[in-house]
Amino acid sequence: MRRPRLRRSRRRRLRPWKRHRNHARRLEPVDPPVGILRRMNAVQDPVARVEAAVTVAVQTVGGDAASGINAALKPSAKPEFGDFQLNAAMALGKKLGRAPRDVAAELVDALMAAEHGLEDVIETPEIAGPGFLNIRLRPTALATALAGMDDDRLGIEPEPETHGVTIDVCGVNVAKQMHVGHLRSTVIGDTVARLFERVGRTVHRQNHLGDWGLPIAMTLHSLLARGIDFEALDLDTLNVAYRDAQLEARGDARGLDAAVANRCGPHRIAELEAQNESAGAAQAAARDALVRLQSGDEEMVAAWRRLIEVTMIEVYRACDLLGTRIAPDSERGESSFRDELAEVVDAFVRSELAVEDDGALVVRFDDRERPMLIRKRDGGFLYATTDLAALRYRVQELDSDEVIYVVDARQRDHFRDVFDACRKIGWATLPDGVESKLVHLGFGTVLGADKKPLKTRSGANFKLMDLLQAAVDRGVEAVTSRAEDPKAPTHGLPTAELEAIGRAVGIAAIKYADLSGDSARDYVFDLDRMIAFEGDTGPYLQYAHARLCSMLEKAGDDASADADFKIETPEERRLALLLLRYPETMKTAAASLEASRLCRFLYSVATEFSSFYSACPVLRAEDASIRAARIRLVRLTRDVLRDGLDTLGIGAPERM
RNA sequence: GCGCGCGUAGCUCAAUUGGAUAGAGCAUCGGCCUUCGAAGCCGAGGGUUGGGGGUUCGAGUCCCUCCGCGCGUGCCA
């Protein structure tokens, strides 16, 4: 059970380059086989041909000094600097002790050597500033490159990796409503899963339900004691029972100590004593209930199953509305590891990683004072114990070379402990020797306008469904009122259809706002801004997509023709160069677990398309070949936007 | 106390991991709809990147130091 624990907090961020260093490294073409593959690919793809030639040229000019030099082609900072830039000359110059501009000149010669055959692909690079190489693709090469990615996969080749990836998502607790704290785990977790799926990985979403232990037993006891009808049970009743059970069992030992110390009156002390006594009684009853549940008591087990069922109906209502692929096959709650906990502890004791301390069993680490507790003095297990069992299952049984926990950033220390312990005992190593990567993708808190964790006016947590409903209402309202305009493409659509579009718009607003920033940071939940439809929002992307669809619909059969691309105007060029970066953007976003990269990319596509749209007539283009070429560019843009939004888990209506 | 993290335009965020004049959106101001969807486009103003020092051809980014803020920190999850 992962309590989101919404407490006061403001800003928290891990530096991406620290957090994801391992991911970034994985992308670099360090192995010779990858280099060869790239060069084979290069036959078709002009950009890949240039990249391959650059690698060779840097080797040729740098010799031994070339190792460790970044020979990657980067998109130019500005259009004046060409399409791509190579910054290797400066670093190489430093290493060789030579003037960077001289090195740059040699790089140009090596790059344009006849053996690479690049004369038809790029113009002769220009040397700028301290030694930047500015590279410009010839228009025909650009057209060839675009055609190369215009297929079902949009240029994204599936990764050959056969191990799976496991992603811990959602983190719901049985008998409790989903609230804001679950939004991010669900949205970010599902999108990261989609990113991996999009690049061809096998993904296991795991919903680690808090469905076991004393809190659940307390709730069951409370419900049964009150003779609640389990058939008619709903989540609200359940929620109240959960809260009451917690309060009942809590007591106030600290208050009592304080009262005695402060010489409070006998009446106050007696009151607190009574409260503690009843708390003790409630705890004893809960323990008794837990024992019955653990021993398989029929009534208790049936009630427990019903508890989960009632909770999950609501969970899937939210997950479905959010458009996630989180379903019952993702469920693997704490209860499913209950029989492994003693053995997990034994394993740590046997390997002498766990030692007794003040009656408890702890695992110690060399580099930190705080130990990790895996068994309480009273013999009970802790969440770390369950997490260790679950982690072993995820690596070993689900065969994962990467396990990602999408959980509140404040649990960072906890996961560091669990991961290190898991590695120490050897459970992070797969049978084939591959070391599984264990990652905590910690996210920041959702704040209210007052910069404090988002709460209702009465101080309670916002129910997730209420939040979503508010966004959906706004979306439906906006779409409906716009459809009243006789000129609007949505004018006259049936109400049900307008509502479906409005729902997609409202949900897009919330999801995009959650995904488009650095996930580790807190953000302010401001529905007005999210749904403003202006600027960097989900609805803006949907709008661009709807316009593209609208043009293609008007183009009729011409939309499906594969005319040759013709890239001539600056707007066409900027859009084309951007689209070419789609495959790489997707791979980087997946490897770095940063959906925000894909968001930023899609936003650029939408704005570049808008500029192209106002500058370049498409359907009304006078020249037939230009018209056909632009229609195909529009189609490719639409496909990328649709595919990208789908990967984010955001719906893309054809009209809005 | 110790540990982890954060500080960029009035506000919300970027900056491709050390590259060119720190970029977007919102807000403000000025242009653009009888013509492919104006939920849009084009343009303007707005910055001592918390302060100081260092490393080098080059620092928002790396190192040191100070200031401010947040989170975590042994028997809850």
XYZ file of C-alpha atoms (C1' of nucleotides) in Angstrom:
733
model
C 0.000 0.000 0.000
C 1.524 3.244 -1.029
C 0.013 6.197 0.676
C 0.537 9.266 -1.413
C 0.997 11.269 1.759
C 0.145 14.723 0.620
C 1.997 17.025 2.892
C 3.257 20.492 2.434
C 6.059 20.711 -0.081
C 7.127 23.047 -2.833
C 9.831 22.171 -5.246
C 11.723 19.001 -5.762
C 13.646 17.918 -8.759
C 16.222 15.355 -9.593
C 18.590 16.426 -12.240
C 17.661 14.423 -15.292
C 21.252 13.844 -16.246
C 21.948 12.370 -12.844
C 18.749 10.469 -12.564
C 18.866 8.968 -16.011
C 22.523 8.765 -16.782
C 22.279 5.038 -17.362
C 19.467 5.459 -19.817
C 21.312 8.039 -21.822
C 24.382 5.859 -22.062
C 22.433 3.002 -23.432
C 21.637 5.042 -26.532
C 25.183 5.798 -27.504
C 26.601 3.818 -30.387
C 29.577 2.460 -28.515
C 29.442 -1.128 -29.750
C 30.896 -1.798 -33.174
C 27.845 -3.878 -34.218
C 25.593 -0.881 -33.713
C 27.865 1.213 -35.878
C 27.743 -1.357 -38.640
C 23.976 -1.547 -38.402
C 23.784 2.190 -38.702
C 25.894 2.169 -41.794
C 23.746 -0.536 -43.365
C 20.669 1.480 -42.619
C 22.357 4.435 -44.151
C 21.766 3.097 -47.612
C 18.193 4.296 -47.433
C 18.226 7.087 -44.901
C 20.167 10.214 -45.891
C 20.420 11.492 -42.328
C 21.804 8.170 -41.150
C 24.279 8.282 -44.030
C 25.524 11.655 -42.849
C 25.743 10.421 -39.259
C 27.761 7.411 -40.331
C 30.085 9.553 -42.416
C 30.561 11.965 -39.516
C 31.593 9.103 -37.241
C 34.181 7.996 -39.781
C 35.399 11.547 -40.409
C 35.920 12.172 -36.691
C 37.887 8.927 -36.480
C 40.000 9.863 -39.473
C 40.868 13.353 -38.279
C 41.120 12.581 -34.572
C 42.801 9.182 -34.587
C 43.273 7.975 -31.026
C 42.014 11.301 -29.727
C 38.608 10.594 -31.257
C 37.588 8.217 -28.479
C 35.212 9.901 -26.084
C 34.503 12.722 -28.501
C 30.829 13.387 -29.073
C 30.411 12.851 -32.798
C 26.631 13.108 -32.705
C 24.796 15.297 -35.144
C 22.567 17.798 -33.382
C 19.685 19.783 -34.767
C 20.890 23.331 -35.293
C 20.056 25.894 -32.669
C 18.724 28.250 -35.340
C 17.720 27.939 -38.993
C 20.594 30.257 -40.016
C 22.992 27.634 -38.706
C 21.730 25.024 -41.137
C 19.819 21.843 -40.408
C 22.320 20.039 -38.212
C 25.432 21.017 -36.382
C 28.507 19.099 -35.360
C 30.399 20.367 -32.329
C 33.194 17.805 -32.312
C 35.896 20.108 -33.735
C 36.254 22.156 -30.541
C 36.633 19.161 -28.266
C 38.926 17.458 -30.752
C 41.028 20.593 -31.145
C 41.518 20.768 -27.412
C 42.606 17.152 -27.210
C 44.974 17.451 -30.163
C 46.313 20.811 -29.071
C 45.360 22.387 -32.371
C 43.225 25.295 -33.522
C 39.588 24.113 -33.592
C 38.866 25.837 -36.871
C 41.714 23.974 -38.567
C 40.355 20.710 -37.222
C 36.919 21.741 -38.470
C 38.304 22.316 -41.956
C 39.829 18.842 -41.954
C 36.550 17.389 -40.796
C 34.816 19.015 -43.734
C 37.321 17.511 -46.154
C 37.032 14.074 -44.574
C 33.243 14.261 -44.544
C 32.952 15.304 -48.161
C 35.547 12.774 -49.382
C 34.292 10.933 -52.435
C 34.042 7.592 -50.597
C 31.086 8.865 -48.576
C 29.239 10.053 -51.653
C 27.506 12.868 -49.820
C 27.612 15.495 -52.592
C 23.975 14.826 -53.442
C 22.928 14.615 -49.807
C 24.324 17.722 -48.136
C 25.853 21.007 -49.140
C 29.489 21.541 -48.197
C 29.362 22.294 -44.453
C 30.305 25.780 -43.324
C 32.597 26.476 -40.422
C 31.255 29.023 -37.966
C 32.381 30.650 -34.733
C 35.023 28.733 -32.773
C 34.591 25.650 -34.990
C 30.938 24.711 -35.349
C 30.158 22.734 -38.484
C 26.844 23.759 -39.997
C 25.315 21.099 -42.194
C 22.472 21.586 -44.621
C 20.582 18.778 -46.333
C 19.769 19.098 -50.017
C 16.005 19.234 -50.668
C 15.962 15.894 -52.513
C 17.673 14.204 -49.570
C 15.118 15.698 -47.242
C 12.351 14.306 -49.445
C 13.979 10.868 -49.447
C 14.359 10.930 -45.669
C 10.704 11.843 -45.194
C 9.550 9.098 -47.530
C 11.704 6.692 -45.530
C 9.729 7.296 -42.357
C 6.301 7.489 -43.973
C 5.155 3.995 -43.081
C 3.045 2.310 -40.394
C 5.798 2.543 -37.812
C 6.652 6.138 -38.667
C 10.302 5.190 -38.668
C 10.364 3.675 -35.189
C 12.052 0.280 -35.328
C 11.088 -2.144 -32.544
C 13.852 -2.820 -30.058
C 15.236 -6.342 -30.166
C 15.343 -6.660 -26.358
C 13.366 -9.705 -25.238
C 13.298 -9.112 -21.487
C 10.234 -7.349 -20.175
C 9.807 -4.028 -18.409
C 7.709 -3.824 -15.255
C 6.016 -0.611 -14.234
C 4.434 -0.049 -10.847
C 1.359 2.115 -11.432
C -1.713 3.502 -9.740
C -0.938 2.464 -6.165
C -4.493 2.265 -4.908
C -5.626 1.170 -1.480
C -8.595 -1.082 -0.986
C -11.507 0.569 0.811
C -10.315 4.038 -0.113
C -11.371 6.442 -2.815
C -8.818 7.396 -5.418
C -7.801 11.005 -4.854
C -5.415 13.513 -6.443
C -2.455 11.592 -5.106
C -3.293 8.725 -7.432
C -3.604 10.897 -10.540
C 0.076 11.162 -11.284
C 0.991 7.575 -10.564
C -1.794 6.447 -12.869
C -1.239 8.926 -15.684
C 2.555 8.989 -15.715
C 2.806 5.251 -15.104
C 0.485 4.352 -17.938
C 2.187 6.755 -20.336
C 5.656 5.473 -19.532
C 4.259 2.003 -20.206
C 2.932 3.192 -23.561
C 6.293 4.709 -24.447
C 7.957 1.353 -23.884
C 5.261 -0.447 -25.818
C 5.655 1.971 -28.686
C 9.339 1.159 -29.028
C 8.580 -2.530 -29.047
C 9.121 -3.631 -25.460
C 6.976 -6.083 -23.511
C 5.460 -4.218 -20.587
C 3.923 -5.459 -17.341
C 1.827 -2.882 -15.559
C 1.621 -3.794 -11.889
C -1.005 -2.365 -9.598
C 0.391 -3.009 -6.119
C -2.910 -2.795 -4.273
C -2.936 -2.105 -0.579
C -5.240 -5.054 0.040
C -3.747 -6.682 3.119
C -2.707 -6.066 6.653
C -4.096 -4.526 9.791
C -5.849 -1.500 8.213
C -7.856 -3.806 5.966
C -8.651 -6.138 8.842
C -9.794 -3.175 10.929
C -12.123 -2.061 8.203
C -13.536 -5.557 7.798
C -14.096 -5.841 11.531
C -15.796 -2.461 11.628
C -18.126 -3.365 8.751
C -18.993 -6.791 10.101
C -19.537 -5.473 13.621
C -22.060 -3.018 12.244
C -23.839 -5.682 10.245
C -23.351 -3.859 6.957
C -24.949 -5.537 3.963
C -22.003 -6.503 1.793
C -24.162 -7.016 -1.267
C -25.303 -3.406 -1.190
C -21.919 -2.050 -0.166
C -20.595 0.986 -2.007
C -17.266 2.753 -1.896
C -18.486 5.759 0.077
C -19.678 3.535 2.933
C -16.430 1.658 2.726
C -14.419 4.821 2.838
C -16.171 5.983 5.980
C -15.682 2.599 7.627
C -11.992 2.721 6.793
C -11.560 6.156 8.277
C -13.569 5.375 11.397
C -11.651 2.186 11.973
C -8.397 4.112 11.735
C -9.558 6.748 14.188
C -10.944 4.203 16.596
C -7.697 2.281 16.747
C -5.407 5.255 16.900
C -5.878 6.400 20.468
C -3.812 9.216 21.858
C -0.872 7.905 23.846
C 1.140 11.027 23.248
C -1.738 13.231 24.359
C -2.010 11.233 27.546
C 1.682 11.605 28.331
C 1.435 15.314 27.701
C -1.650 15.614 29.885
C 0.094 13.910 32.750
C 3.240 15.979 32.310
C 1.232 19.188 32.204
C -0.710 18.222 35.304
C -4.027 18.350 33.528
C -7.116 17.764 35.563
C -8.092 14.195 36.472
C -11.147 14.453 34.258
C -9.072 15.095 31.112
C -6.623 12.336 31.981
C -9.422 9.860 32.595
C -10.939 10.772 29.254
C -7.700 10.124 27.423
C -7.155 6.884 29.295
C -10.582 5.698 28.275
C -9.839 6.626 24.692
C -6.611 4.676 24.726
C -8.305 1.724 26.290
C -10.934 1.589 23.576
C -8.204 2.049 20.976
C -6.430 -0.932 22.436
C -9.640 -2.905 22.278
C -10.173 -1.918 18.647
C -6.645 -2.946 17.796
C -7.125 -6.286 19.489
C -10.336 -6.854 17.544
C -8.586 -5.940 14.305
C -5.769 -8.353 15.064
C -8.328 -11.033 15.696
C -9.976 -10.227 12.374
C -6.627 -10.425 10.622
C -5.939 -13.829 12.134
C -9.304 -15.072 10.908
C -8.628 -13.691 7.460
C -5.159 -15.205 7.349
C -6.426 -18.589 8.452
C -8.967 -18.606 5.627
C -12.153 -18.005 7.631
C -14.904 -18.276 5.032
C -17.024 -15.314 6.090
C -13.988 -13.123 6.448
C -12.481 -14.103 3.093
C -15.799 -13.560 1.292
C -16.134 -10.117 2.856
C -12.534 -9.315 1.948
C -13.125 -10.283 -1.704
C -16.200 -8.098 -1.815
C -14.204 -5.213 -0.355
C -11.709 -5.429 -3.201
C -14.439 -5.794 -5.786
C -16.302 -2.698 -4.633
C -13.101 -0.670 -4.587
C -11.923 -1.763 -7.990
C -15.183 -0.947 -9.744
C -14.482 2.698 -8.954
C -10.802 2.406 -9.777
C -11.504 1.144 -13.258
C -14.115 3.802 -13.777
C -11.368 6.373 -13.238
C -8.742 4.467 -15.208
C -11.113 4.048 -18.150
C -12.124 7.688 -18.131
C -8.435 8.556 -18.105
C -7.939 6.305 -21.096
C -5.316 4.091 -19.466
C -4.570 0.465 -20.204
C -4.759 -0.391 -16.525
C -7.055 -3.386 -16.120
C -7.628 -6.356 -13.779
C -4.707 -8.221 -15.334
C -2.446 -5.553 -13.783
C -3.634 -6.372 -10.268
C -1.097 -7.891 -7.954
C -1.699 -6.634 -4.489
C 0.203 -6.981 -1.272
C -1.894 -9.990 -0.369
C -0.376 -12.031 -3.169
C 3.022 -11.831 -1.475
C 1.797 -12.572 2.049
C 3.089 -16.130 2.084
C 6.557 -15.130 0.926
C 7.353 -12.569 3.596
C 8.744 -14.942 6.205
C 10.907 -16.566 3.577
C 12.140 -13.178 2.331
C 13.242 -12.329 5.847
C 14.850 -15.742 6.252
C 16.832 -15.244 3.093
C 18.244 -11.990 4.424
C 19.057 -13.584 7.756
C 20.728 -16.581 6.108
C 22.898 -14.373 3.929
C 23.747 -12.327 7.038
C 22.452 -9.159 5.464
C 19.821 -8.775 8.157
C 20.760 -8.445 11.817
C 18.755 -8.096 14.987
C 18.594 -4.677 16.552
C 16.465 -3.746 19.529
C 14.261 -6.714 18.786
C 13.701 -5.830 15.163
C 15.446 -7.192 12.090
C 17.271 -4.595 10.049
C 19.394 -4.438 6.908
C 22.300 -2.018 7.147
C 24.112 -0.166 4.384
C 27.694 1.086 4.409
C 26.915 4.522 3.064
C 24.013 5.549 5.265
C 23.156 5.529 8.925
C 19.485 4.747 8.616
C 18.870 1.005 8.459
C 15.947 -0.605 6.676
C 13.550 -2.510 8.904
C 12.207 -5.752 7.500
C 10.629 -7.243 10.637
C 9.179 -5.478 13.627
C 9.886 -6.364 17.216
C 6.439 -7.959 17.435
C 7.244 -10.208 14.489
C 5.142 -8.255 11.989
C 6.443 -7.395 8.540
C 6.720 -3.955 7.021
C 6.118 -2.409 3.643
C 9.795 -2.832 2.827
C 9.368 -6.569 3.274
C 6.454 -6.684 0.866
C 8.305 -4.495 -1.609
C 11.278 -6.856 -1.541
C 9.030 -9.826 -2.276
C 7.284 -7.926 -5.068
C 10.549 -6.733 -6.542
C 11.962 -10.249 -6.622
C 8.809 -11.396 -8.401
C 9.004 -8.583 -10.899
C 12.612 -9.171 -11.827
C 12.671 -12.956 -11.680
C 9.155 -14.121 -12.531
C 8.213 -11.322 -14.907
C 11.717 -11.480 -16.386
C 12.283 -7.728 -16.317
C 15.547 -6.023 -17.116
C 13.989 -2.829 -15.820
C 11.537 -2.256 -12.973
C 10.087 1.217 -12.631
C 8.200 2.539 -9.613
C 6.016 5.512 -10.415
C 5.541 6.668 -6.846
C 5.571 9.950 -4.922
C 9.059 11.484 -4.849
C 9.044 11.546 -1.059
C 9.507 7.815 -0.947
C 12.942 8.165 -2.518
C 14.861 6.970 0.540
C 12.621 3.973 0.899
C 13.228 2.817 -2.666
C 16.931 3.423 -2.428
C 16.978 1.028 0.510
C 14.788 -1.575 -1.144
C 16.724 -1.476 -4.412
C 20.106 -1.708 -2.705
C 18.946 -4.563 -0.516
C 17.589 -6.356 -3.555
C 20.903 -5.997 -5.368
C 22.871 -7.089 -2.323
C 21.029 -10.355 -2.028
C 21.272 -10.940 -5.757
C 17.628 -10.765 -6.756
C 18.236 -8.001 -9.263
C 20.332 -10.304 -11.405
C 18.527 -12.281 -14.087
C 19.389 -15.935 -14.779
C 21.277 -14.896 -17.915
C 23.441 -12.542 -15.867
C 21.759 -9.337 -16.956
C 21.526 -6.818 -14.137
C 17.997 -5.464 -13.915
C 17.741 -1.715 -13.697
C 15.677 -0.638 -10.698
C 14.262 2.853 -10.979
C 12.120 5.029 -8.775
C 10.391 7.560 -11.006
C 9.360 9.920 -8.251
C 6.801 12.573 -9.016
C 6.014 15.845 -7.293
C 2.881 16.881 -5.496
C -0.217 18.353 -7.118
C -0.719 21.736 -5.473
C -3.670 24.081 -5.132
C -3.646 27.772 -5.999
C -2.198 28.456 -2.527
C 0.870 26.339 -3.388
C -0.131 23.806 -0.772
C -1.151 20.229 -1.567
C -4.494 20.332 -3.293
C -7.378 19.965 -0.835
C -11.058 20.690 -0.758
C -12.283 23.669 1.199
C -12.923 21.455 4.193
C -9.363 20.197 4.091
C -10.092 16.735 2.731
C -8.335 15.182 -0.238
C -9.945 15.806 -3.596
C -11.622 12.742 -4.964
C -10.007 11.907 -8.267
C -13.389 11.401 -9.912
C -14.568 14.870 -8.866
C -11.476 16.377 -10.383
C -11.926 14.492 -13.639
C -15.604 15.299 -13.740
C -14.874 19.010 -13.411
C -12.493 18.827 -16.374
C -14.958 16.817 -18.445
C -17.720 19.319 -17.701
C -15.523 22.151 -18.864
C -14.551 20.287 -22.010
C -18.128 19.425 -22.902
C -19.201 22.980 -22.223
C -16.517 24.407 -24.490
C -17.128 21.984 -27.328
C -20.891 22.387 -27.126
C -20.857 26.162 -27.134
C -18.456 26.239 -30.046
C -20.674 23.880 -32.013
C -23.443 26.447 -31.842
C -21.614 28.514 -34.448
C -23.146 27.506 -37.824
C -19.689 27.720 -39.409
C -18.109 25.335 -36.907
C -17.257 21.894 -38.304
C -18.926 20.378 -35.257
C -22.181 22.237 -35.882
C -25.132 19.885 -35.946
C -23.350 16.873 -34.491
C -25.502 14.750 -32.168
C -25.252 15.591 -28.483
C -23.687 12.244 -27.614
C -20.892 12.862 -30.083
C -20.239 16.376 -28.802
C -20.067 14.991 -25.286
C -17.576 12.351 -26.315
C -15.395 15.035 -27.892
C -15.750 17.264 -24.838
C -14.763 14.385 -22.601
C -11.630 13.795 -24.698
C -10.793 17.496 -24.508
C -11.219 17.724 -20.734
C -9.162 14.623 -20.059
C -6.496 15.765 -22.513
C -6.218 19.030 -20.603
C -5.515 17.242 -17.330
C -3.227 14.573 -18.719
C -1.141 16.908 -20.845
C -0.660 19.277 -17.914
C 0.504 16.357 -15.799
C 2.828 14.910 -18.429
C 4.336 17.969 -20.057
C 6.519 19.140 -17.192
C 9.384 17.483 -15.353
C 7.500 14.783 -13.481
C 9.686 15.148 -10.387
C 8.441 18.672 -9.778
C 5.353 19.818 -7.968
C 2.831 21.678 -10.075
C -0.187 23.834 -9.453
C -3.480 22.352 -10.560
C -5.116 25.185 -12.462
C -7.992 23.935 -14.577
C -8.443 27.309 -16.237
C -4.956 27.227 -17.639
C -5.000 23.553 -18.584
C -8.168 23.843 -20.570
C -7.581 27.304 -21.998
C -6.995 25.813 -25.459
C -4.358 28.455 -25.991
C -0.683 27.803 -25.918
C 1.034 24.698 -24.673
C -1.988 22.570 -23.761
C -3.511 19.224 -24.678
C -6.494 20.802 -26.416
C -4.167 22.876 -28.612
C -2.563 19.672 -29.882
C -5.979 18.161 -30.455
C -7.005 21.258 -32.365
C -3.992 21.025 -34.668
C -4.809 17.374 -35.254
C -8.448 18.159 -36.041
C -7.414 20.785 -38.593
C -5.076 18.307 -40.276
C -7.865 15.731 -40.413
C -10.211 18.291 -41.838
C -7.820 19.089 -44.699
C -7.263 15.438 -45.497
C -10.967 14.823 -45.538
C -11.368 17.613 -48.051
C -8.485 16.247 -50.125
C -10.482 13.052 -50.629
C -8.666 10.368 -52.600
C -5.644 12.622 -53.030
C -4.941 12.155 -49.336
C -3.984 8.524 -49.819
C -1.675 9.085 -52.803
C 2.074 8.760 -52.218
C 3.232 11.783 -54.172
C 6.901 12.770 -54.013
C 7.760 15.106 -51.152
C 8.931 18.543 -52.300
C 10.562 20.641 -49.614
C 11.098 24.179 -50.793
C 9.778 26.923 -48.522
C 11.321 27.659 -45.117
C 8.110 26.559 -43.418
C 8.082 23.228 -45.233
C 11.709 22.755 -44.367
C 11.259 23.427 -40.655
C 8.288 21.103 -40.462
C 10.064 18.357 -42.419
C 13.216 18.502 -40.294
C 11.118 18.326 -37.172
C 9.140 15.301 -38.339
C 12.393 13.488 -39.074
C 13.225 13.668 -35.382
C 10.163 11.686 -34.351
C 11.781 8.226 -34.054
C 14.723 9.507 -32.075
C 12.455 11.564 -29.824
C 10.334 8.525 -29.060
C 13.335 6.366 -28.211
C 14.865 9.031 -26.014
C 11.582 9.676 -24.242
C 11.179 5.977 -23.481
C 14.771 5.427 -22.411
C 14.787 8.477 -20.135
C 11.224 7.892 -18.852
C 10.428 11.470 -19.800
C 7.042 11.788 -21.458
C 7.626 15.549 -21.375
C 10.099 15.148 -24.241
C 7.371 13.724 -26.416
C 4.981 16.470 -25.279
C 7.483 19.159 -26.193
C 8.105 17.542 -29.554
C 4.404 17.278 -30.394
C 3.851 20.868 -29.350
C 6.607 21.907 -31.774
C 4.972 19.845 -34.506
C 1.666 21.599 -33.861
C 3.192 25.081 -33.940
C 5.374 24.380 -36.984
C 2.352 22.988 -38.736
C 0.368 26.114 -37.879
C 3.096 28.312 -39.348
C 3.288 26.153 -42.454
C -0.479 26.253 -42.696
C -0.672 30.039 -42.733
C 2.254 30.430 -45.126
C 1.713 27.613 -47.619
C -1.534 26.923 -49.447
C -2.162 23.209 -49.604
C -5.478 22.326 -51.215
C -5.414 25.604 -53.072
C -1.836 25.296 -54.258
C -1.760 26.094 -57.959
C 0.946 23.686 -59.038
C -0.426 20.128 -59.027
C 2.822 18.480 -57.897
C 3.234 20.982 -55.069
C -0.362 20.429 -54.023
C 0.168 16.669 -53.976
C 3.475 16.999 -52.122
C 1.924 19.245 -49.481
C -1.018 16.944 -49.004
C 1.408 14.145 -48.265
C 3.306 16.364 -45.830
C 0.020 17.144 -44.109
C -0.777 13.445 -43.930
C 2.587 12.589 -42.412
C 2.195 15.426 -39.905
C -1.275 14.173 -38.986
C 0.032 10.619 -38.583
C 2.874 11.704 -36.316
C 0.589 13.860 -34.191
C -2.028 11.126 -33.895
C 0.534 8.453 -33.087
C 2.293 10.703 -30.590
C -0.924 11.633 -28.812
C -1.932 7.993 -28.740
C 1.404 7.123 -27.152
C 0.766 9.757 -24.507
C -2.638 8.176 -23.975
C -4.457 11.286 -25.178
C -7.420 10.940 -27.511
C -7.361 12.794 -30.822
C -10.877 13.520 -32.134
C -11.126 14.206 -35.868
C -13.366 17.181 -35.207
C -13.696 19.372 -32.164
C 21.646 17.677 13.504
C 22.205 14.437 9.222
C 20.483 13.012 4.248
C 18.064 14.172 -0.460
C 16.379 17.983 -3.642
C 15.138 22.876 -5.541
C 16.149 28.410 -6.886
C 15.940 30.743 -14.798
C 11.177 36.868 -17.564
C 5.433 39.506 -13.472
C 3.313 33.994 -13.581
C 3.974 28.604 -15.389
C 7.940 26.100 -17.534
C 12.255 24.908 -21.491
C 17.343 24.918 -22.608
C 18.925 18.005 -26.681
C 23.289 16.530 -20.747
C 29.722 21.823 -21.458
C 28.201 25.023 -27.223
C 26.659 30.179 -30.981
C 22.670 36.292 -29.037
C 19.264 31.698 -22.302
C 13.987 29.996 -25.415
C 8.379 28.958 -25.201
C 3.307 29.617 -23.195
C 0.226 32.892 -20.124
C -0.372 38.045 -19.162
C 0.704 43.172 -21.740
C 1.064 45.962 -26.502
C 0.694 46.134 -32.149
C -0.740 43.780 -36.861
C -3.591 39.496 -39.746
C -10.258 36.352 -40.984
C -15.603 37.619 -48.076
C -10.394 32.418 -49.442
C -7.831 25.121 -46.838
C -10.864 25.301 -39.020
C -8.666 32.614 -35.818
C -9.007 26.984 -29.987
C -4.821 30.059 -35.105
C -0.619 33.090 -37.422
C 3.152 37.307 -37.602
C 5.664 40.901 -34.560
C 7.202 43.982 -29.854
C 8.622 44.719 -24.883
C 10.188 41.923 -20.653
C 16.652 38.348 -17.738
C 23.021 40.267 -13.173
C 19.877 32.181 -14.592
C 19.373 33.378 -5.714
C 24.731 35.928 -4.200
C 30.081 35.294 -4.540
C 34.421 32.600 -6.146
C 36.735 28.726 -9.324
C 37.666 25.176 -13.690
C 38.246 26.587 -19.888
C 38.246 28.522 -26.188
C 33.153 28.414 -24.032
C 29.140 27.571 -17.668
C 21.979 28.129 -16.421
C 24.657 23.259 -16.768
C 30.759 21.027 -13.576
C 33.597 22.250 -8.463
C 33.720 25.296 -3.720
C 31.134 28.640 -0.533
C 27.102 31.499 1.371
C 21.630 32.720 1.313
C 16.522 31.119 0.835
C 12.869 27.175 0.414
C 10.922 22.074 0.376
C 11.036 16.926 1.553
C 12.886 12.734 4.286
C 14.938 10.778 8.699
C 13.943 2.969 13.439
C 9.161 -0.586 14.482
C 2.815 3.629 9.600
C 2.470 2.631 4.218
